Coordinates of C-alpha atoms and ligand atoms in Angstrom, one line a residue:
X115 CA 67.7 120.7 107.5
X116 CA 66.5 121.7 110.6
X117 CA 67.4 125.1 110.9
X118 CA 64.5 127.1 108.5
X119 CA 66.5 129.0 106.0
X120 CA 65.8 132.4 104.4
X121 CA 66.5 131.8 100.9
X122 CA 68.2 134.8 99.0
X123 CA 68.1 136.3 95.5
X124 CA 71.2 136.4 93.4
X125 CA 70.8 140.0 91.6
X126 CA 73.7 142.2 90.1
X127 CA 75.9 139.9 90.8
X128 CA 75.1 139.5 94.3
X129 CA 73.3 137.3 97.1
X130 CA 70.9 139.4 98.8
X131 CA 67.8 139.0 101.2
X132 CA 64.8 140.6 100.8
X133 CA 62.4 142.4 103.5
X134 CA 60.7 140.2 105.4
X135 CA 59.1 136.9 104.9
X136 CA 56.5 136.9 102.6
X137 CA 56.3 133.7 101.7
X138 CA 56.9 130.6 103.9
X139 CA 57.4 127.5 102.6
X140 CA 56.5 124.0 103.7
X141 CA 56.7 120.6 103.9
X142 CA 53.1 119.5 102.8
X143 CA 53.3 116.4 104.7
X144 CA 53.2 118.0 107.8
X145 CA 53.2 121.6 107.7
X146 CA 56.6 122.6 109.0
X147 CA 58.1 125.3 107.8
X148 CA 61.2 124.5 105.9
X149 CA 62.5 128.5 104.7
X150 CA 60.9 131.8 103.8
X151 CA 61.2 133.8 100.8
X152 CA 60.4 138.1 100.7
X153 CA 61.5 139.9 97.7
X154 CA 60.1 142.6 98.6
X155 CA 62.8 145.8 98.3
X156 CA 65.3 144.2 95.9
X157 CA 66.5 146.4 92.7
X158 CA 65.4 144.5 89.9
X159 CA 65.7 147.3 87.8
X160 CA 69.2 147.3 88.2
X161 CA 69.4 143.1 88.0
X162 CA 68.1 143.4 84.8
X163 CA 70.6 146.5 83.9
X164 CA 73.4 144.4 84.9
X165 CA 72.6 140.8 83.4
X166 CA 72.1 143.1 80.4
X167 CA 75.5 145.0 80.5
X168 CA 77.4 141.8 81.7
X169 CA 76.2 139.0 81.1
X170 CA 74.6 139.7 77.6
X171 CA 77.6 140.9 75.5
X172 CA 79.4 137.9 77.8
X173 CA 77.7 135.3 76.1
X174 CA 77.2 137.1 72.4
X175 CA 81.0 136.9 72.2
X176 CA 80.9 133.3 72.4
X177 CA 80.0 131.0 69.6
X178 CA 76.6 128.2 70.0
X179 CA 79.6 125.3 70.8
X180 CA 81.4 127.4 73.4
X181 CA 78.2 128.0 75.3
X182 CA 76.9 124.4 74.6
X183 CA 79.9 123.6 76.6
X184 CA 78.6 126.1 79.0
X185 CA 75.6 124.4 79.5
X186 CA 76.9 121.0 79.5
X187 CA 79.1 121.8 83.1
X188 CA 75.5 123.4 84.5
X189 CA 74.4 119.8 84.3
X190 CA 77.6 118.2 85.9
X191 CA 77.3 120.8 88.8
X192 CA 73.6 119.3 89.5
X193 CA 74.6 115.8 88.9
X194 CA 77.4 116.4 91.6
X195 CA 75.0 117.6 93.8
X196 CA 71.8 115.9 92.7
X197 CA 71.3 114.0 96.7
X198 CA 70.8 117.2 98.3
X199 CA 67.7 118.5 95.2
X200 CA 66.0 115.0 96.6
X201 CA 65.8 116.0 100.0
X202 CA 64.3 119.3 99.2
X203 CA 62.4 117.9 96.8
X204 CA 61.0 115.3 99.0
X205 CA 60.4 117.9 101.8
X206 CA 59.3 121.4 100.5
X207 CA 57.3 119.8 97.5
X208 CA 55.7 116.5 98.9
X209 CA 57.2 115.1 95.6
X210 CA 58.1 111.1 96.2
X211 CA 61.5 109.5 94.2
X212 CA 60.2 109.4 91.3
X213 CA 58.6 113.3 91.4
X214 CA 61.8 114.6 92.5
X215 CA 63.9 112.5 89.9
X216 CA 60.7 113.7 86.8
X217 CA 62.0 117.3 87.8
X218 CA 65.5 117.0 88.7
X219 CA 66.4 114.7 86.0
X220 CA 64.4 116.0 83.2
X221 CA 66.0 119.7 84.5
X222 CA 69.5 118.0 83.8
X223 CA 68.4 116.2 81.1
X224 CA 67.4 118.6 78.8
X225 CA 70.6 120.9 79.8
X226 CA 72.0 117.8 78.6
X227 CA 70.3 117.5 75.1
X228 CA 70.9 121.3 74.4
X229 CA 74.7 120.9 75.3
X230 CA 74.7 117.8 72.6
X231 CA 72.7 119.9 70.3
X232 CA 74.3 123.4 70.3
X233 CA 77.6 121.8 69.4
X234 CA 77.7 120.7 66.4
X235 CA 76.6 124.8 65.8
X236 CA 80.4 124.7 65.9
X237 CA 81.5 128.6 65.5
X238 CA 78.6 129.8 64.1
X239 CA 77.1 133.3 65.6
X240 CA 73.3 133.1 64.1
X241 CA 71.0 130.6 62.5
X242 CA 70.3 130.7 59.3
X243 CA 66.3 130.1 58.4
X244 CA 65.8 129.6 54.7
X245 CA 68.2 129.4 51.7
X246 CA 68.3 132.9 49.6
X247 CA 65.9 134.0 47.4
X248 CA 66.0 136.1 43.8
X249 CA 64.2 139.3 44.6
X250 CA 64.9 141.5 41.5
X251 CA 65.4 141.1 38.2
X252 CA 69.5 141.6 39.1
X253 CA 70.6 137.9 39.8
X254 CA 72.6 139.4 42.5
X255 CA 70.5 141.1 44.2
X256 CA 69.1 138.2 47.4
X257 CA 67.1 138.0 50.2
X258 CA 67.9 135.9 53.5
X259 CA 66.5 134.9 56.9
X260 CA 68.4 134.9 59.9
X261 CA 68.0 134.2 63.3
X262 CA 70.0 136.9 65.7
X263 CA 70.7 136.7 69.4
X264 CA 69.0 139.0 71.1
X265 CA 70.3 141.7 73.2
X266 CA 67.8 141.9 76.0
X267 CA 67.3 139.6 79.7
X268 CA 65.4 136.4 78.9
X269 CA 63.1 136.9 82.2
X270 CA 62.0 133.8 83.4
X271 CA 59.1 133.3 85.6
X272 CA 58.0 129.8 86.4
X273 CA 55.5 127.7 88.2
X274 CA 55.6 126.0 91.3
X275 CA 54.8 122.5 90.0
X276 CA 58.5 122.7 88.0
X277 CA 61.3 124.2 90.2
X278 CA 64.3 121.9 88.6
X279 CA 63.0 121.2 84.9
X280 CA 61.0 124.5 85.0
X281 CA 64.3 126.5 86.0
X282 CA 66.4 124.8 83.3
X283 CA 64.4 123.6 80.0
X284 CA 64.1 127.5 80.0
X285 CA 67.9 128.6 80.8
X286 CA 69.4 125.6 77.8
X287 CA 67.3 128.0 75.3
X288 CA 68.2 130.7 76.6
X289 CA 71.9 130.6 77.5
X290 CA 72.6 128.6 73.7
X291 CA 70.9 131.2 72.3
X292 CA 73.5 133.7 73.4
X293 CA 70.9 135.7 76.1
X294 CA 71.2 136.1 79.8
X295 CA 68.2 135.1 82.2
X296 CA 66.7 136.1 85.5
X297 CA 64.4 133.3 86.8
X298 CA 61.7 133.8 88.8
X299 CA 60.1 130.4 90.5
X300 CA 57.7 130.1 92.2
X301 CA 57.4 131.3 96.1
X302 CA 55.8 127.9 97.8
X303 CA 58.6 126.0 96.2
X304 CA 61.8 128.2 94.9
X305 CA 64.0 126.1 97.6
X306 CA 65.3 123.8 95.1
X307 CA 65.5 125.9 92.4
X308 CA 67.6 128.6 94.9
X309 CA 69.6 125.7 96.0
X310 CA 70.2 124.5 91.9
X311 CA 71.2 128.1 91.4
X312 CA 73.2 128.5 94.2
X313 CA 75.7 125.6 93.6
X314 CA 76.3 127.0 90.0
X315 CA 76.9 130.0 90.6
X316 CA 79.7 128.4 93.9
X317 CA 80.8 126.8 90.6
X318 CA 81.4 129.8 88.1
X319 CA 80.9 127.6 85.4
X320 CA 78.8 130.6 83.7
X321 CA 79.9 134.9 83.1
X322 CA 79.1 137.3 85.5
X323 CA 75.5 138.4 84.5
X324 CA 74.2 135.7 82.5
X325 CA 72.1 134.2 85.3
X326 CA 69.8 135.7 88.2
X327 CA 67.5 134.5 90.9
X328 CA 64.6 136.3 92.1
X329 CA 63.4 134.0 95.7
X330 CA 60.5 136.1 96.3
X331 CA 57.4 138.1 94.7
X332 CA 57.7 139.8 91.5
X333 CA 57.4 143.2 93.0
X334 CA 58.1 146.0 90.3
X335 CA 60.1 143.6 87.9
X336 CA 57.7 144.2 85.0
X337 CA 57.9 147.5 85.8
X338 CA 61.6 147.3 84.9
X339 CA 61.7 145.2 81.3
X340 CA 62.8 147.1 77.9
X341 CA 61.5 146.1 73.9
X342 CA 64.9 143.9 74.1
X343 CA 63.9 141.8 77.0
X344 CA 61.9 138.7 76.8
X345 CA 59.4 137.5 79.3
X346 CA 58.8 133.3 79.6
X347 CA 56.2 132.9 81.3
X348 CA 54.7 129.2 83.1
X349 CA 51.6 129.3 85.2
X350 CA 48.1 129.6 85.5
X351 CA 46.1 131.6 82.7
X352 CA 44.4 134.2 85.7
X353 CA 48.6 135.3 85.8
X354 CA 50.0 134.7 81.7
X355 CA 46.3 137.7 81.0
X356 CA 48.3 140.2 83.9
X357 CA 51.6 139.4 82.5
X358 CA 50.3 139.9 78.8
X359 CA 47.9 143.2 80.1
X360 CA 50.5 144.9 82.0
X361 CA 50.9 147.9 81.5
X362 CA 54.6 148.4 80.8
X363 CA 54.9 145.2 78.8
X364 CA 52.1 146.3 76.5
X365 CA 54.0 149.8 76.0
X366 CA 57.7 148.9 75.0
X367 CA 56.9 145.8 73.0
X368 CA 57.9 142.8 75.4
X369 CA 57.9 139.4 73.3
X370 CA 55.7 137.3 75.9
X371 CA 55.4 133.4 75.5
X372 CA 53.4 132.0 77.8
X373 CA 52.6 128.1 78.8
X374 CA 49.6 128.5 80.4
X375 CA 47.0 126.0 81.9
X376 CA 45.1 122.8 80.1
X377 CA 42.3 120.2 80.3
X378 CA 44.2 117.5 78.9
X379 CA 42.7 114.2 77.2
X380 CA 43.5 110.5 76.4
X381 CA 41.3 108.3 73.9
X382 CA 40.8 105.1 74.1
X383 CA 40.1 104.0 70.1
X384 CA 36.5 102.6 68.9
X385 CA 36.8 99.0 68.7
X386 CA 39.6 98.0 71.4
X387 CA 38.8 95.2 73.6
X388 CA 39.9 95.0 77.2
X389 CA 42.5 93.4 77.9
X390 CA 44.4 93.9 74.9
X391 CA 47.7 95.6 74.2
X392 CA 45.8 99.5 73.6
X393 CA 43.0 98.8 76.1
X394 CA 46.3 97.9 78.8
X395 CA 48.4 101.0 78.1
X396 CA 45.5 103.6 78.2
X397 CA 44.4 102.2 81.0
X398 CA 47.8 101.9 82.8
X399 CA 48.7 106.1 81.3
X400 CA 46.1 107.5 82.7
X401 CA 46.1 106.2 86.6
X402 CA 49.7 106.8 85.7
X403 CA 49.0 110.6 85.0
X404 CA 46.8 110.2 87.7
X405 CA 49.5 109.7 90.6
X406 CA 52.8 111.3 89.7
X407 CA 53.9 114.3 90.9
X408 CA 49.9 113.7 92.6
X409 CA 48.4 114.8 89.5
X410 CA 50.7 118.4 89.3
X411 CA 51.8 118.5 85.8
X412 CA 50.5 120.6 83.1
X413 CA 50.5 117.8 81.2
X414 CA 48.1 115.5 83.0
X415 CA 45.6 113.6 81.3
X416 CA 42.0 115.3 83.0
X417 CA 39.8 114.1 80.7
X418 CA 39.7 110.4 79.7
X419 CA 37.3 109.5 76.6
X420 CA 36.1 106.5 75.8
X421 CA 33.5 104.7 73.7
X422 CA 29.5 104.6 75.2
X423 CA 30.3 100.2 75.7
X424 CA 33.8 100.2 77.1
X425 CA 33.2 102.8 79.7
X426 CA 32.5 100.5 82.6
X427 CA 35.7 98.1 81.7
X428 CA 38.2 101.5 81.8
X429 CA 36.5 102.8 85.0
X430 CA 36.9 99.1 86.9
X431 CA 40.2 99.1 85.4
X432 CA 41.7 102.5 85.9
X433 CA 39.9 102.3 90.0
X434 CA 41.7 99.3 90.9
X435 CA 44.6 100.2 89.5
X436 CA 44.3 103.7 91.5
X437 CA 43.3 101.5 94.9
X438 CA 46.4 100.0 94.6
X439 CA 48.5 103.2 95.0
X440 CA 50.1 104.1 98.2
X441 CA 48.9 107.7 99.6
X442 CA 51.0 108.9 102.4
X443 CA 54.1 110.4 103.7
X444 CA 57.0 110.3 100.6
X445 CA 59.6 109.6 102.8
X446 CA 58.0 105.9 103.1
X447 CA 59.5 103.7 100.3
X448 CA 56.2 102.1 100.2
X449 CA 54.5 105.7 99.5
X450 CA 53.6 106.2 95.2
X451 CA 51.5 109.4 95.6
X452 CA 53.0 112.7 98.1
X453 CA 50.6 115.8 99.1
X454 CA 50.1 118.6 96.6
X455 CA 52.6 121.1 97.2
X456 CA 50.0 123.4 99.7
X457 CA 47.5 124.2 101.6
X458 CA 46.0 126.4 99.4
X459 CA 46.6 123.8 96.5
X460 CA 45.0 121.2 98.1
X461 CA 42.1 123.8 98.4
X462 CA 41.7 124.1 95.4
X463 CA 42.0 121.1 94.0
X464 CA 39.0 120.2 96.3
X465 CA 36.8 122.3 95.2
X466 CA 37.7 121.7 91.4
X467 CA 37.0 118.3 92.5
X468 CA 33.4 119.7 93.8
X469 CA 32.3 121.7 90.6
X470 CA 33.5 118.1 88.4
X471 CA 31.1 116.5 91.1
X472 CA 27.9 118.6 90.1
X473 CA 27.8 116.7 86.8
X474 CA 29.7 113.5 87.3
X475 CA 29.6 110.6 89.9
X476 CA 32.6 109.4 92.1
X477 CA 34.1 106.3 91.0
X478 CA 37.2 106.4 93.1
X479 CA 38.8 109.6 96.1
X480 CA 35.8 112.4 96.5
X481 CA 35.6 115.7 97.7
X482 CA 37.2 115.8 100.9
X483 CA 40.8 115.5 102.0
X484 CA 41.7 111.5 102.8
X485 CA 42.0 110.8 106.0
X486 CA 45.8 109.1 106.2
X487 CA 47.6 106.8 109.2
X488 CA 50.1 109.2 111.1
X489 CA 49.5 112.0 108.6
X490 CA 47.9 115.0 110.7
X491 CA 44.6 116.0 108.3
X492 CA 44.8 119.4 109.8
X493 CA 48.4 120.4 108.4
X494 CA 49.1 118.4 105.5
X495 CA 47.8 118.9 101.7
X496 CA 46.9 115.6 100.3
X497 CA 44.3 115.0 98.0
X498 CA 43.1 111.6 97.2
X499 CA 43.1 110.2 93.8
X500 CA 39.7 110.9 92.0
X501 CA 38.0 109.4 89.6
X502 CA 34.7 110.9 87.9
X503 CA 31.9 109.2 85.5
X504 CA 30.5 112.4 83.5
X505 CA 26.6 112.1 83.5
X506 CA 25.4 113.2 80.2
X507 CA 27.0 116.8 78.9
X508 CA 29.3 117.8 80.8
X509 CA 30.9 121.3 80.7
X510 CA 32.5 122.0 83.5
X511 CA 35.0 118.3 82.5
X512 CA 36.3 120.7 79.5
X513 CA 36.6 123.7 81.5
X514 CA 37.4 123.3 84.7
X515 CA 41.2 122.0 85.5
X516 CA 41.8 120.3 88.7
X517 CA 45.6 120.8 89.4
X518 CA 46.0 117.2 91.4
X519 CA 45.3 113.9 91.2
X520 CA 41.9 113.6 89.5
X521 CA 40.2 112.9 86.1
X522 CA 36.9 112.4 84.7
X523 CA 35.7 109.6 82.1
X524 CA 33.5 111.4 79.2
X525 CA 31.7 108.6 76.9
X526 CA 31.5 109.0 73.7
X527 CA 29.4 107.6 70.6
X528 CA 31.1 107.7 67.6
X529 CA 34.7 109.4 66.1
X530 CA 32.9 112.3 65.3
X531 CA 31.3 112.6 68.6
X532 CA 35.3 111.7 70.4
X533 CA 37.3 114.4 68.3
X534 CA 34.7 116.9 68.9
X535 CA 34.0 116.4 72.7
X536 CA 38.4 116.8 72.7
X537 CA 38.1 119.8 71.3
X538 CA 35.8 121.8 73.8
X539 CA 38.9 121.9 76.4
X540 CA 39.4 125.1 74.4
X541 CA 43.0 124.5 73.6
X542 CA 45.7 122.4 75.3
X543 CA 48.9 121.0 75.7
X544 CA 48.9 117.6 74.8
X545 CA 46.4 114.5 74.1
X546 CA 46.9 111.0 73.5
X547 CA 45.2 108.5 71.9
X548 CA 45.7 104.2 72.1
X549 CA 43.8 102.3 69.1
X550 CA 45.5 99.0 67.1
X551 CA 43.4 100.6 63.6
X552 CA 46.5 103.0 62.1
X553 CA 43.9 104.6 59.9
X554 CA 42.4 105.8 63.0
X555 CA 44.7 106.9 64.6
X556 CA 46.1 108.9 61.8
X557 CA 42.8 110.7 61.6
X558 CA 43.3 111.1 65.0
X559 CA 46.8 112.9 64.8
X560 CA 44.7 115.2 62.2
X561 CA 41.2 116.1 64.4
X562 CA 43.9 116.4 67.6
X563 CA 46.2 118.5 66.1
X564 CA 43.9 121.2 65.3
X565 CA 43.0 122.0 69.1
X566 CA 46.4 120.2 70.9
X567 CA 49.7 121.7 70.9
X568 CA 51.5 117.7 70.7
X569 CA 49.8 114.2 70.3
X570 CA 51.1 110.6 71.2
X571 CA 49.9 107.8 69.7
X572 CA 50.6 104.3 70.9
X573 CA 49.5 101.3 68.9
X574 CA 50.7 98.1 70.1
X575 CA 54.4 98.1 69.0
X576 CA 55.0 101.1 71.2
X577 CA 52.8 100.1 74.2
X578 CA 55.7 99.1 76.0
X579 CA 58.3 101.9 74.6
X580 CA 57.0 104.8 74.5
X581 CA 58.2 108.2 77.1
X582 CA 54.6 108.6 78.5
X583 CA 51.5 110.9 78.1
X584 CA 53.2 113.5 80.7
X585 CA 56.7 113.5 79.7
X586 CA 58.0 116.9 78.1
X587 CA 60.7 115.5 75.4
X588 CA 62.7 118.2 74.5
X589 CA 63.1 117.4 71.0
X590 CA 59.5 117.9 70.7
X591 CA 57.2 121.1 70.9
X592 CA 56.2 121.7 74.2
X593 CA 52.9 124.6 74.0
X594 CA 49.4 124.4 72.6
X595 CA 46.6 126.5 71.2
X596 CA 43.7 128.7 73.1
X597 CA 44.1 128.6 76.7
X598 CA 47.2 126.8 76.8
X599 CA 48.4 130.3 76.4
X600 CA 49.3 129.4 72.5
X601 CA 53.3 128.9 73.7
X602 CA 55.8 127.3 71.7
X603 CA 59.2 125.8 73.9
X604 CA 61.8 123.6 73.0
X605 CA 61.5 121.3 70.0
X606 CA 65.1 121.1 69.2
X607 CA 66.6 124.2 67.8
X608 CA 63.0 125.6 67.1
X609 CA 63.2 126.3 71.2
X610 CA 66.2 129.0 70.7
X611 CA 63.4 131.4 68.4
X612 CA 62.2 132.7 70.9
X613 CA 65.4 134.6 72.2
X614 CA 66.7 135.1 68.6
X615 CA 65.4 138.0 66.1
X616 CA 64.5 136.9 62.9
X617 CA 65.9 139.1 60.2
X618 CA 65.6 139.1 56.8
X619 CA 69.1 140.7 55.2
X620 CA 68.8 141.7 51.7
X621 CA 71.9 142.6 49.9
X622 CA 74.1 141.4 47.4
X623 CA 75.0 137.4 46.5
X624 CA 78.1 138.6 47.8
X625 CA 77.6 139.5 51.2
X626 CA 74.6 136.7 51.9
X627 CA 77.3 134.1 50.8
X628 CA 79.6 136.0 53.4
X629 CA 76.8 136.0 55.9
X630 CA 75.7 132.4 55.3
X631 CA 79.8 131.0 56.5
X632 CA 78.8 132.5 59.7
X633 CA 76.1 130.9 60.3
X634 CA 74.7 127.9 61.4
X635 CA 71.3 126.1 59.3
X636 CA 68.0 126.1 61.7
X637 CA 66.8 122.9 60.3
Ligands
NAP711 P1 50.6 130.5 89.1 O1 50.2 131.1 90.5 O2 49.5 131.6 87.8 O3 51.9 131.5 89.3 C1 53.5 131.2 88.7 C2 54.2 132.0 88.9 O4 54.0 133.6 88.5 C3 54.8 132.4 90.2 O5 56.7 132.0 89.5 C4 54.2 133.6 90.7 O6 55.0 133.7 91.9 C5 54.0 134.6 89.6 N1 53.3 135.7 89.6 C6 52.3 135.5 90.5 N2 51.5 136.5 90.4 C7 52.6 137.9 89.1 C8 52.3 139.0 88.5 N3 51.1 139.7 89.2 N4 53.3 139.1 87.7 C9 54.0 138.1 87.0 N5 54.2 137.0 87.2 C10 53.6 136.5 88.9 O7 50.3 129.5 88.8 P2 51.1 128.3 89.4 O8 50.1 128.1 90.9 O9 52.4 128.4 90.0 O10 50.9 127.0 88.8 C11 50.2 126.0 88.1 C12 49.6 126.5 87.1 O11 50.4 126.5 86.2 C13 49.0 125.3 86.5 O12 47.5 125.7 86.3 C14 48.9 124.6 85.4 O13 48.5 124.0 84.5 C15 50.0 125.8 85.2 N6 51.5 124.8 84.5 C16 51.5 125.1 83.3 C17 52.7 124.5 82.6 C18 52.9 124.3 81.0 O14 53.9 124.4 80.4 N7 51.7 124.9 79.9 C19 53.6 124.1 83.3 C20 53.2 123.9 84.8 C21 52.4 124.2 85.4 P3 54.9 133.4 93.3 O15 54.7 132.1 93.5 O16 55.5 134.4 94.0 O17 53.3 134.0 93.9

């Protein structure tokens, strides 16, 4: 990994390099430049046309089961080359091996899940949304909803924090649906996406035009989307607003899915005593969420709601865990948390922490980058695990997403107060709640569910067994209301809806019966 690689894009069925250097991809532990990317001068209009004309028909000619096989083959290629991906993730994303596994194996696991899910759909070429209903006095005139693959390209614009998982979780749903895709990973970490796509293309496991990749800036890509295409975006709210308001996207009515930022919550139920399974599970999960991937997960816990009388014991227990978290070069086996991905992200996180500190006090970490043995603070992008405690009523805590290893403890007075505070996030991806009283947990699901896309309810019976607050499971819906973007991804076959057109078919019972034999039930 010594020479600086100038990353190419795979567009129109060939590899090509943009002009100059738009972005230097660095090692955030020491500032070394590892690769460069540029999308300048690349013809994205032609690339989209190629994908539409070649990839779309080739994929739509296959059945769901055949496409599921292709997805499985992509996963196999990635498994065969995994060691190289881990190296890149450590060097370019500052990942520890565990962080890298969440991204790399998360992507591979999601592909495998959709390969398994698609296989039993068999020969079908459409999905059946419901049963036929009678529409008139005549008994043989019926209506039925079918989902049929769209004829455009799935444009996937991804965030920097999951160059593997973000790429493949979207790919799995698009390809199984029969839509070709063009992925545009975030420039700062696109090296891993680039290497993975290069391996998949070299293995020739997908039809030509099914998979395209743009490494570098977005350029004029959005000027070329059509009404048949879809855009699935993951990233900040600011960029999301620009995409949704893009003149051409609006004019064409291109379908858009947004996965944006979020101030996720963890809530300790009233009456949970220290050193009980629910209390320990809560403390462990908050500390883990703060430090895994250095807190750069869209689902990470940012707000920690605790009964007022438990605030001190929770604070002490989380701070004690954070104190044991070894921060440093992710190449060292002892390191438990690496740097943020860039110095720009470090600055944004430290600015956000300073904002929170206007209304909260520090229990761990602080406003400045940590001093670490053997690490040059002028070149690296570290942020210390930072725990704050809100004093009085806060505002920034509910509105500021610090995209790093930072969370704030917020005391609540009673149940109603807790739910009202959680709702002040303005719509989030995820909340988790920890307690022994199942009736309270059921009320929490109803209350938190109104403003969150997913709720994890941990009672002692699953304190050790659950998959974690921040891990996105492909079986479950991913997305959140309000500021989280109102998006919907994954969730089993539901994740395929975005890539299909739901069509109401009105016709004779004989015709509808024939159509049903060529469609697989979606539920
Ligand atoms: P970002 O700055 O918004 O960038 C996201 C993507 O948009 C990148 O590929 C970026 O390309 C591209 N982009 C930039 N300007 C654009 C434009 N005008 N039109 C179209 N695309 C454009 O976000 P980020 O910093 O990479 O990611 C961090 C954010 O993502 C956090 O807020 C986090 O909460 C959120 N996130 C959400 C989820 C979720 O599932 N909800 C998952 C992960 C992250 P360049 O890199 O080339 O600029």
